[in-house]
Short mmCIF file of C-alpha atoms and ligand atoms in Angstrom, two decimals:
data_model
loop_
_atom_site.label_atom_id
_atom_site.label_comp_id
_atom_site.label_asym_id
_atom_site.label_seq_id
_atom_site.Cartn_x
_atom_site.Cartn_y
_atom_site.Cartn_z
CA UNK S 71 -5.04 69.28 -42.45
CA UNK S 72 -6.50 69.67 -39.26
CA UNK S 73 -10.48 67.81 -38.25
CA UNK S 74 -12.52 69.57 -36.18
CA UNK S 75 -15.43 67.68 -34.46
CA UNK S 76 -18.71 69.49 -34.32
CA UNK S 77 -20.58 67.35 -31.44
CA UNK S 78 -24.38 67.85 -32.06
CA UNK S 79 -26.67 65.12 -32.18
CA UNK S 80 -25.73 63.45 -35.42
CA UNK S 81 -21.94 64.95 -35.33
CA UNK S 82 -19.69 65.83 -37.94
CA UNK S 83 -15.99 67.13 -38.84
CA UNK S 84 -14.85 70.03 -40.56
CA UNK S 85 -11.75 70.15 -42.27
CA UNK S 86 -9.14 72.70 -43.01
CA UNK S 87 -6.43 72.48 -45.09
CA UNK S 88 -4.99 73.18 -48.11
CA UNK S 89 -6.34 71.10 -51.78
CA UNK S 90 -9.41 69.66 -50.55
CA UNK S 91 -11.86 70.90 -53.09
CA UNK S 92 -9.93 67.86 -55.03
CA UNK S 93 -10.69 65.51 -52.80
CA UNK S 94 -14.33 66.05 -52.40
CA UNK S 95 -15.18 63.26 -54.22
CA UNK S 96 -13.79 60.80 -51.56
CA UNK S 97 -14.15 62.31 -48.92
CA UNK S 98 -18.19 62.26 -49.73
CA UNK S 99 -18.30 59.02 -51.42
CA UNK S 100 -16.77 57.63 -48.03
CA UNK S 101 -19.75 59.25 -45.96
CA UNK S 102 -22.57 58.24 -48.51
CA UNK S 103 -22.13 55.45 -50.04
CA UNK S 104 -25.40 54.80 -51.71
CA UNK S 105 -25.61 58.58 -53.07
CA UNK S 106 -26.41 58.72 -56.86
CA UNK S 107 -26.92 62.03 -57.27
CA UNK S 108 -25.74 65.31 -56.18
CA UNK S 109 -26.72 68.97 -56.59
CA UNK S 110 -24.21 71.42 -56.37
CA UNK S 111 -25.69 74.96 -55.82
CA UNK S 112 -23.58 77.96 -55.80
CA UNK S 113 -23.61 81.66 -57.47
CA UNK S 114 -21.72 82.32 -60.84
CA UNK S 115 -18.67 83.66 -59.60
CA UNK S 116 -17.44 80.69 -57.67
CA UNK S 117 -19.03 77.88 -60.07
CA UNK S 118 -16.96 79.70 -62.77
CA UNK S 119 -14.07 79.56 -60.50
CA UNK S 120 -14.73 76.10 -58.92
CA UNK S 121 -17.82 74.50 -60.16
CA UNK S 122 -15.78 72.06 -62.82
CA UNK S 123 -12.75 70.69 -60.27
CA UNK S 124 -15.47 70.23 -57.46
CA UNK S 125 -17.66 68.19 -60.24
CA UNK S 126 -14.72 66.67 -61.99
CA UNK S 127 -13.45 65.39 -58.26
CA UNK S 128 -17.43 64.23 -57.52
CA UNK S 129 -17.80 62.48 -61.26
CA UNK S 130 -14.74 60.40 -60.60
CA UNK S 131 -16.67 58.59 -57.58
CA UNK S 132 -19.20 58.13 -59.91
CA UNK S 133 -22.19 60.76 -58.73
CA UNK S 134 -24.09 61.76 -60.97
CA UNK S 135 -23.73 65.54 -60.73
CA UNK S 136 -26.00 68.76 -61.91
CA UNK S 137 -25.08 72.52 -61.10
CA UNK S 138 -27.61 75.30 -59.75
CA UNK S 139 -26.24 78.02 -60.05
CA UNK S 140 -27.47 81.73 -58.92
CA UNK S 141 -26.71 84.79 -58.84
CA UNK S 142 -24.41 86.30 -56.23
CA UNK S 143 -25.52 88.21 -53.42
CA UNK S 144 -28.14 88.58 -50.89
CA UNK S 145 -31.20 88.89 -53.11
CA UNK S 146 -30.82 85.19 -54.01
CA UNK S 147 -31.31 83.91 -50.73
CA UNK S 148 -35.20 84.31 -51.02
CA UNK S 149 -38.34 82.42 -51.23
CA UNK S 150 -38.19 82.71 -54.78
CA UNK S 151 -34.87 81.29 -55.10
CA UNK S 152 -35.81 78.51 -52.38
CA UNK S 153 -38.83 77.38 -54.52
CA UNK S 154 -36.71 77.20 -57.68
CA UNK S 155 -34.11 75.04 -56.25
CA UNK S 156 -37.13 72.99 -54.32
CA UNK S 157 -38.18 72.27 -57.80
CA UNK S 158 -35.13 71.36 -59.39
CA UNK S 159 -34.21 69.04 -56.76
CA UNK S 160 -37.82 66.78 -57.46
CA UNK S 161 -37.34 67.25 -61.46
CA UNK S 162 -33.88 65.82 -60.88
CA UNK S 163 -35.54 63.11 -58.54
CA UNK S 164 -33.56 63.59 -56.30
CA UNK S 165 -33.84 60.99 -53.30
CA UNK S 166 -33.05 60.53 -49.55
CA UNK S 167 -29.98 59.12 -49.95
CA UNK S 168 -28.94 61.46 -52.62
CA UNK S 169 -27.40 64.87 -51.07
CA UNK S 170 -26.79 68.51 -51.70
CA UNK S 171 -23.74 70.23 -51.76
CA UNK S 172 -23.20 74.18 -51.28
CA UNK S 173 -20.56 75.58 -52.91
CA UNK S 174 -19.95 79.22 -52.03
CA UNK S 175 -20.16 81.88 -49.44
CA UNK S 176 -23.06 82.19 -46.88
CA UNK S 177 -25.88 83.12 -49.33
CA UNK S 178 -25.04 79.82 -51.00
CA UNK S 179 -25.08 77.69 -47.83
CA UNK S 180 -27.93 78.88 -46.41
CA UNK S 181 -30.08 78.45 -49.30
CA UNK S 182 -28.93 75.18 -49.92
CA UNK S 183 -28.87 73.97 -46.51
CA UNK S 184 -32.82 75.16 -46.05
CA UNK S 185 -33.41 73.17 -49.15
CA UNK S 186 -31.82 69.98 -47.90
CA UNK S 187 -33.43 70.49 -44.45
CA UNK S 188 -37.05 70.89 -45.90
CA UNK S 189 -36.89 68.33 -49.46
CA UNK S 190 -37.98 65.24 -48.72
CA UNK S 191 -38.63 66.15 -44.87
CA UNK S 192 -34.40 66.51 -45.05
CA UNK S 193 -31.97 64.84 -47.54
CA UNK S 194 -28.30 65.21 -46.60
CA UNK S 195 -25.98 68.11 -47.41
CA UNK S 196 -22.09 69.07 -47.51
CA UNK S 197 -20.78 72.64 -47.30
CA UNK S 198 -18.26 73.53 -49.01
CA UNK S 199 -17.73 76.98 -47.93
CA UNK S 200 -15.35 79.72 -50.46
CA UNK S 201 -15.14 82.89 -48.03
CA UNK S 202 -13.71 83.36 -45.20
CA UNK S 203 -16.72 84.84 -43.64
CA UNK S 204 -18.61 80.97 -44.08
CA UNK S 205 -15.48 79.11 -43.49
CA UNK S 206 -15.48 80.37 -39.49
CA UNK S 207 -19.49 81.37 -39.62
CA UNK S 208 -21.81 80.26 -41.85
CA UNK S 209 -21.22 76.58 -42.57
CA UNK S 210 -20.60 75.59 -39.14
CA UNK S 211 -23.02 74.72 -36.71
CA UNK S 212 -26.63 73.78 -38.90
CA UNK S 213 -28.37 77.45 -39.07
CA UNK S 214 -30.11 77.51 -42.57
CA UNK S 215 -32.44 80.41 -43.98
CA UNK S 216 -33.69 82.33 -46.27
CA UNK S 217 -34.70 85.97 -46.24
CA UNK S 218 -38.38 87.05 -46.03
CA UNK S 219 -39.77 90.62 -46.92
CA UNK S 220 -39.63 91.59 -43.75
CA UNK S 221 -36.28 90.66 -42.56
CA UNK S 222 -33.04 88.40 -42.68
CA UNK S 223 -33.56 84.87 -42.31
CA UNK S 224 -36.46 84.84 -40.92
CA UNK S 225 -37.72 81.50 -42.47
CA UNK S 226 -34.59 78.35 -41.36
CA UNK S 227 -34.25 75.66 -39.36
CA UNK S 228 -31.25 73.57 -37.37
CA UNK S 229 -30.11 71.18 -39.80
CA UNK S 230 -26.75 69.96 -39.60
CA UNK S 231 -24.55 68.91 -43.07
CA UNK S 232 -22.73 65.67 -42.78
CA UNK S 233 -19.71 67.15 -43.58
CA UNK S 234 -17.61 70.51 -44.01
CA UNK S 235 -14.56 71.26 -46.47
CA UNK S 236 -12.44 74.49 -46.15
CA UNK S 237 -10.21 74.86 -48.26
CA UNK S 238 -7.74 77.07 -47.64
CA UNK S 239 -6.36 77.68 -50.92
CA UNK S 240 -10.17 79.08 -52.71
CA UNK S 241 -9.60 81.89 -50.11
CA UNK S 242 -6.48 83.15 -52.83
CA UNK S 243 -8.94 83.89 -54.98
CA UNK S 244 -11.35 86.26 -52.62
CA UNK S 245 -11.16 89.89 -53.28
CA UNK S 246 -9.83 92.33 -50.52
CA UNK S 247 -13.83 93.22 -49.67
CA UNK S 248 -14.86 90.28 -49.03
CA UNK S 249 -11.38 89.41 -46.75
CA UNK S 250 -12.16 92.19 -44.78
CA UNK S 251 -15.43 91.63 -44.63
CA UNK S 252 -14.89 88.05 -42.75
CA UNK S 253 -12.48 89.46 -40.75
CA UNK S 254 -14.78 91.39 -38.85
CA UNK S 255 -15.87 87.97 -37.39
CA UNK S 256 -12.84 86.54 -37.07
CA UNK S 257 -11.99 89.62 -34.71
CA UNK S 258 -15.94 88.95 -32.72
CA UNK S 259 -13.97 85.03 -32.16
CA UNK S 260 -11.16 86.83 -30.88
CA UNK S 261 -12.63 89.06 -28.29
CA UNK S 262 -14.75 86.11 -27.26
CA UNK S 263 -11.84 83.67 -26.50
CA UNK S 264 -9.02 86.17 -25.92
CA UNK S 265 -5.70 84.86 -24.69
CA UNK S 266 -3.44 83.36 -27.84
CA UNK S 267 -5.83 84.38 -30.53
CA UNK S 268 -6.62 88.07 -29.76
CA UNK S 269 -2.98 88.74 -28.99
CA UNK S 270 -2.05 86.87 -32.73
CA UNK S 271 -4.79 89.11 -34.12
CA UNK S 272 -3.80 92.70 -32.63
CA UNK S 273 -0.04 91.68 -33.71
CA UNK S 274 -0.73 90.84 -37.53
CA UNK S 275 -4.74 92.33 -38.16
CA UNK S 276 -6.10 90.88 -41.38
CA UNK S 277 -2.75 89.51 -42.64
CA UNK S 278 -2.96 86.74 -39.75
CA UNK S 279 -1.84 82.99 -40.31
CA UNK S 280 -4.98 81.48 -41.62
CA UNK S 281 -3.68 77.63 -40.92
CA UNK S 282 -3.98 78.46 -37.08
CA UNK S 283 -6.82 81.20 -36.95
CA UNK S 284 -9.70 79.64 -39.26
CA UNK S 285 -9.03 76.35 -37.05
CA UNK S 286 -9.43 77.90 -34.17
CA UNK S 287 -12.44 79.88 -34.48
CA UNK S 288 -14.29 77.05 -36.13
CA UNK S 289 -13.18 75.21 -32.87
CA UNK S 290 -14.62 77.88 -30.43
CA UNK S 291 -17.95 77.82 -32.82
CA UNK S 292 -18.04 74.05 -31.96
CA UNK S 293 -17.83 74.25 -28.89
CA UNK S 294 -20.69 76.71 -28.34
CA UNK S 295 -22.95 74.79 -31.18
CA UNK S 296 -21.90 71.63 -28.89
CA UNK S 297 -23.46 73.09 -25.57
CA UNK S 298 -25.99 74.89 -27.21
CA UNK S 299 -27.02 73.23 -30.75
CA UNK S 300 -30.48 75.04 -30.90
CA UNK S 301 -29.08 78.19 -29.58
CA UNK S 302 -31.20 78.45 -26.54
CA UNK S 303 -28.74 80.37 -24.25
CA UNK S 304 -24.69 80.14 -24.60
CA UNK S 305 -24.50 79.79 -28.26
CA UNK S 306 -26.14 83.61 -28.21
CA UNK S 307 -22.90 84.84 -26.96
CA UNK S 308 -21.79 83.87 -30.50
CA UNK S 309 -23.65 86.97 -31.69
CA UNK S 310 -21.66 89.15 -29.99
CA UNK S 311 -21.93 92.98 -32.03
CA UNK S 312 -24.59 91.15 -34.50
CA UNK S 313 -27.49 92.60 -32.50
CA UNK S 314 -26.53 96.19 -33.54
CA UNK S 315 -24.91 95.23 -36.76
CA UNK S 316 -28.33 93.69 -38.32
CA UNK S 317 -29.77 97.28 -36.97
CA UNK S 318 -27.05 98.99 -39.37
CA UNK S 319 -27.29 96.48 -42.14
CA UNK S 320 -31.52 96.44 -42.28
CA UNK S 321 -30.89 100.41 -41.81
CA UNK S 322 -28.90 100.61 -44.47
CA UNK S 323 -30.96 98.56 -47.04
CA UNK S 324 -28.08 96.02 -46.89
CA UNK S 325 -25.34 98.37 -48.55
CA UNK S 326 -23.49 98.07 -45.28
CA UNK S 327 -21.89 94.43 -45.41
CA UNK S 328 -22.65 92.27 -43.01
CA UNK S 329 -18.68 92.11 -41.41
CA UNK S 330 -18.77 96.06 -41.38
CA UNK S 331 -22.35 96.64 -39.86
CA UNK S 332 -20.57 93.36 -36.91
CA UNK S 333 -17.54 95.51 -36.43
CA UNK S 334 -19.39 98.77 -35.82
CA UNK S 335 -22.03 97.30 -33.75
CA UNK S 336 -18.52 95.30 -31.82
CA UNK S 337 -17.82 98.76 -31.03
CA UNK S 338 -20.64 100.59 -30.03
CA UNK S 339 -21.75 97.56 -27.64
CA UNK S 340 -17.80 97.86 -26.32
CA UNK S 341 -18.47 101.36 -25.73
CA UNK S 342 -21.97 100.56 -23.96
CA UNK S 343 -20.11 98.29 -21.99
CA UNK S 344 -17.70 100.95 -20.76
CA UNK S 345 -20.12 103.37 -19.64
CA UNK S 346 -22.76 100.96 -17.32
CA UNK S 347 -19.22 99.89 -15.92
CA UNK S 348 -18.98 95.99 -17.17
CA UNK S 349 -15.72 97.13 -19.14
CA UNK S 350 -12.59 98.72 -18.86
CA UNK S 351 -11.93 101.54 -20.96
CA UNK S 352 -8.66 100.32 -22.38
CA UNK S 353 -9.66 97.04 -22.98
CA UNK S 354 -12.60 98.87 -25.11
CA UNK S 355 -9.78 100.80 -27.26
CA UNK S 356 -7.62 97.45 -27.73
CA UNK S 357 -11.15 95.97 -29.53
CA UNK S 358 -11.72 99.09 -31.18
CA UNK S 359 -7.68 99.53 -32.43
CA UNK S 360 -8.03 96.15 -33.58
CA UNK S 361 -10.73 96.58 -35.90
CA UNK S 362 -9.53 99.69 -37.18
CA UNK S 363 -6.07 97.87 -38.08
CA UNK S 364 -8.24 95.44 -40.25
CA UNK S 365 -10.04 98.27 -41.91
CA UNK S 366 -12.95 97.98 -40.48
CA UNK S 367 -15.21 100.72 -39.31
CA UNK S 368 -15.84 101.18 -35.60
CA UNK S 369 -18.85 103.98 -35.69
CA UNK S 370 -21.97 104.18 -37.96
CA UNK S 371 -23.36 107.33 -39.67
CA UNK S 372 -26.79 106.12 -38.79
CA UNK S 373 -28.33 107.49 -35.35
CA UNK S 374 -29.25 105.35 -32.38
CA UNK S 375 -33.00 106.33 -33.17
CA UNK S 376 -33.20 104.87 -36.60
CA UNK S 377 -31.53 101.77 -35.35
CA UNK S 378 -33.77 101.32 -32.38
CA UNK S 379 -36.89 100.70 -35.00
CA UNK S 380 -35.27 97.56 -36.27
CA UNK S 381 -33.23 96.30 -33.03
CA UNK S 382 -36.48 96.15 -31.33
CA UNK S 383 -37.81 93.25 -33.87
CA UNK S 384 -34.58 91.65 -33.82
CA UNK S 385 -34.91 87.54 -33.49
CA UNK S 386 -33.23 87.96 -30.12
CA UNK S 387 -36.05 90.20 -28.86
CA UNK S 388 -38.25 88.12 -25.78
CA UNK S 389 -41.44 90.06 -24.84
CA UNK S 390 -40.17 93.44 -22.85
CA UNK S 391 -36.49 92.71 -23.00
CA UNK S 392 -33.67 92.32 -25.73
CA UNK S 393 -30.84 90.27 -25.29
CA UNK S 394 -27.53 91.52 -25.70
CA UNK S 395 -24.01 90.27 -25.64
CA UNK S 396 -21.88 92.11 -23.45
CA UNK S 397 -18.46 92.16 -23.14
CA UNK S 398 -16.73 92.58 -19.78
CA UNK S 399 -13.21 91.77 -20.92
CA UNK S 400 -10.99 89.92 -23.63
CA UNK S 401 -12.35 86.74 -23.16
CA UNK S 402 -15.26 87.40 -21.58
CA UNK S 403 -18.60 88.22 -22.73
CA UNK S 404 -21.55 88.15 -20.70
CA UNK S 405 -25.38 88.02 -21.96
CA UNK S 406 -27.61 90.52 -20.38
CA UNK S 407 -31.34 90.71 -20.78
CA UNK S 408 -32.02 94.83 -21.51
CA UNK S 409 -36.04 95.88 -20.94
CA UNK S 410 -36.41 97.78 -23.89
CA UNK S 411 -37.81 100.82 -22.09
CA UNK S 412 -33.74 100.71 -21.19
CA UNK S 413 -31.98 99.67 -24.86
CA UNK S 414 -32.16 103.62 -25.59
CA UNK S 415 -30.05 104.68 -22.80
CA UNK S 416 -28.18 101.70 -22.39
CA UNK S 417 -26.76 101.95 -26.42
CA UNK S 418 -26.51 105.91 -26.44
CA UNK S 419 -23.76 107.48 -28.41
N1 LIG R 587 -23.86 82.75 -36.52
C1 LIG R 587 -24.10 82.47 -35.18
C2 LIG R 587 -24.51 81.08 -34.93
O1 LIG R 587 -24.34 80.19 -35.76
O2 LIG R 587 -25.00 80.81 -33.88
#
C-alpha cells in the first residue's frame, strides 16, 4: 500500500493499494472515533457491486450504516439530488461527529462531498473513489459541486474529506469506457510532470502499471492542492486541456465524456501551442501519439465558433481575459492570460 499526504490545512492521506474496501471499517473507526452513524451515497451500479462489503466492513466497527443510493450519471449531480440527500441526512439525524462516505465515481463524490461541506455548516466525509478517473481526479484535493442549469459545477465549495481509499482491485470491475475515459487524465498528469511517467505512459498507453501510475499522479495532484488549496494560481495548471474540453462536453450536451472532450481539448491547446511558438512540433505529436495509443480522440467535430460561446463563460474566465494552460514542453506547462478579443485566433484550427 502506498500513503500519500495531501498537505492542506486540516491534511489527510490517501491510500492505494490493493483490498482496502475491507478495511474501511478501521481505517475510519481509527479517524472518528465518536462517529455513530454513516451515510454511504453512491449510484446503483457500484452499491450493487460494493455497497454490502463496504457496509459489512463499516457494521463490524459498529456504525450504524444507511445507503443513498442514485442513479448513475451526470444528471444526478443536481440541486435536486443535493436537496434529497440534504434531507435524508437530518431525517437520519445525522450529527457533527457522524460522517459521510462516497462510494463511487466523480458524480458520487461530488455530490456527497457538497452535502458534507454544507449539512450542519460541514460534517466530515471519506471518499471512497471506484474509477479511475476519481481515484487520480476527483476525490483528491476538496473540490465539491453540483451542476446548475446553466453549467457544470457551478454551485461547490473547498472542503476537504478526512480520508481517501483507492482501491485498486474495484478498478477490475470498470468497463473499457470508463478506463479509457480516466486515462485521458492520467495522460494530462503525464504531460504535466514528464520525465519517468510520460516515458512509462508512451511505452505501455492504457495498459500501464496502475501500482506506480495512480500513486504518482495522486502525488503530483498533492502537491499542486498543497501550494494552491483554493486554486488561486498553480493548482490551474492542473486543468491543463479542461478549458477546451468543458467547451466540447457543454457543446455536445454532455454525450462527449468528460476524458474524451480533456484529450481533444489536450490536443488542440498542444497544437495552439505550436503555432504562437511556446512548443515544439514534435513534442506536440509525442502528446498527440500518446493519446491516440489510449484510444482517445485528439480532434473534435465541433467548430472553434460553437466552442467559443461556452469557453467564454468558462469558471476560468477573469473580466477581458481567459486563462489557459499552455504547454511549452513535457513537463512544462505554463499559464497564460488570453484577452478574449485574442482566444479566436489564438485556438484556430
Ligand atoms: N480537477 C482539478 C482540480 O482539482 O483542481
Amino acid at each position: 500500500m502506498v500513503t500519500v499526504r495531501v498537505e492542506t490545512e486540516a491534511a489527510y492521506d490517501v491510500l492505494v493499494g490493493e483490498g482496502l474496501l475491507s478495511e474501511a471499517g478501521e481505517r475510519i473507526r481509527s479517524l472518528l472515533p465518536g462517529a455513530e452513524m454513516l451515510c454511504v451515497v453512491s449510484d446503483e451500479t457500484v452499491d450493487a457491486l460494493y455497497g454490502e462489503r463496504l457496509a459489512e466492513s463499516l457494521a463490524r466497527e459498529g456504525f450504524a450504516v444507511f445507503r443513498h443510493v442514485i442513479a448513475p450519471g451526470e444528471k444526478s449531480k443536481d440541486s435536486a439530488h443535493y436537496l434529497e440527500l440534504l434531507n435524508t441526512l437530518a431525517e437520519h439525524r445525522l450529527t457533527k461527529s457522524d460522517a459521510v462516505i462516497a462510494l463511487g465515481g466523480g458524480v458520487c463524490g461530488d455530490l456527497a462531498g457538497f452535502a458534507a461541506a454544507t449539512y450542519l455548516r460541514g460534517i466530515p466525509y471519506v471518499q471512497i473513489p471506484t474509477s479511475l478517473l476519481a481515484m487520480v481526479d476527483s476525490s483528491v484535493g476538496g473540490k465539491t459541486a453540483v451542476n446548475l442549469p446553466q453549467g457544470k459545477n457551478l454551485a461547490g465549495a473547498f472542503y476537504q474529506p478526512k480520508l481517501v481509499l483507492c482501491d485498486l482491485s474495484v478498478l477490475d470491475t470498470l468497463p473499457e469506457a470508463f478506463w479509457t475515459d480516466g486515462c485521458a487524465e492520467v495522460m494530462k498528469y503525464g504531460v504535466l510532470e514528464g520525465g519517468e511517467l510520460f516515458d512509462h505512459l508512451e511505452e505501455r498507453g492504457v495498459d500501464f502499471d496502475r501500482a506506480y501510475v495512480i500513486p504518482a499522479c495522486i502525488g503530483i495532484k498533492a502537491e499542486y492542492v498543497r501550494q494552491d488549496e483554493f486554486d488561486t494560481g498553480l493548482r490551474q495548471k492542473l486543468n491543463l486541456g479542461h478549458t477546451v474540453g468543458h467547451g466540447i462536453e457543454a457543446v455536445s450536451e454532455y454525450e462527449v465524456s468528460h476524458g474524451r472532450a480533456v484529450a481533444a481539448g489536450l490536443s488542440i491547446i498542444a497544437g495552439a501551442a505550436v503555432r504562437a511558438g511556446f512548443l515544439r512540433g514534435e513534442a506536440a505529436e509525442r502528446i498527440r501519439k500518446l493519446l491516440a495509443k489510449c484510444g482517445l480522440p485528439t480532434e473534435t467535430t465541433y467548430s472553434l465558433e460553437e466552442l467559443l460561446l461556452f469557453l467564454l463563460r468558462d469558471k476560468k474566465r477573469r473580466g477581458d481575459s481567459i486563462r489557459l494552460i499552455v504547454p511549452h514542453d513535457i513537463g512544462h506547462c505554463e499559464l497564460h492570460s488570453i484577452p478574449v478579443g485574442e482566444l479566436r485566433e489564438f485556438l484556430a484550427w
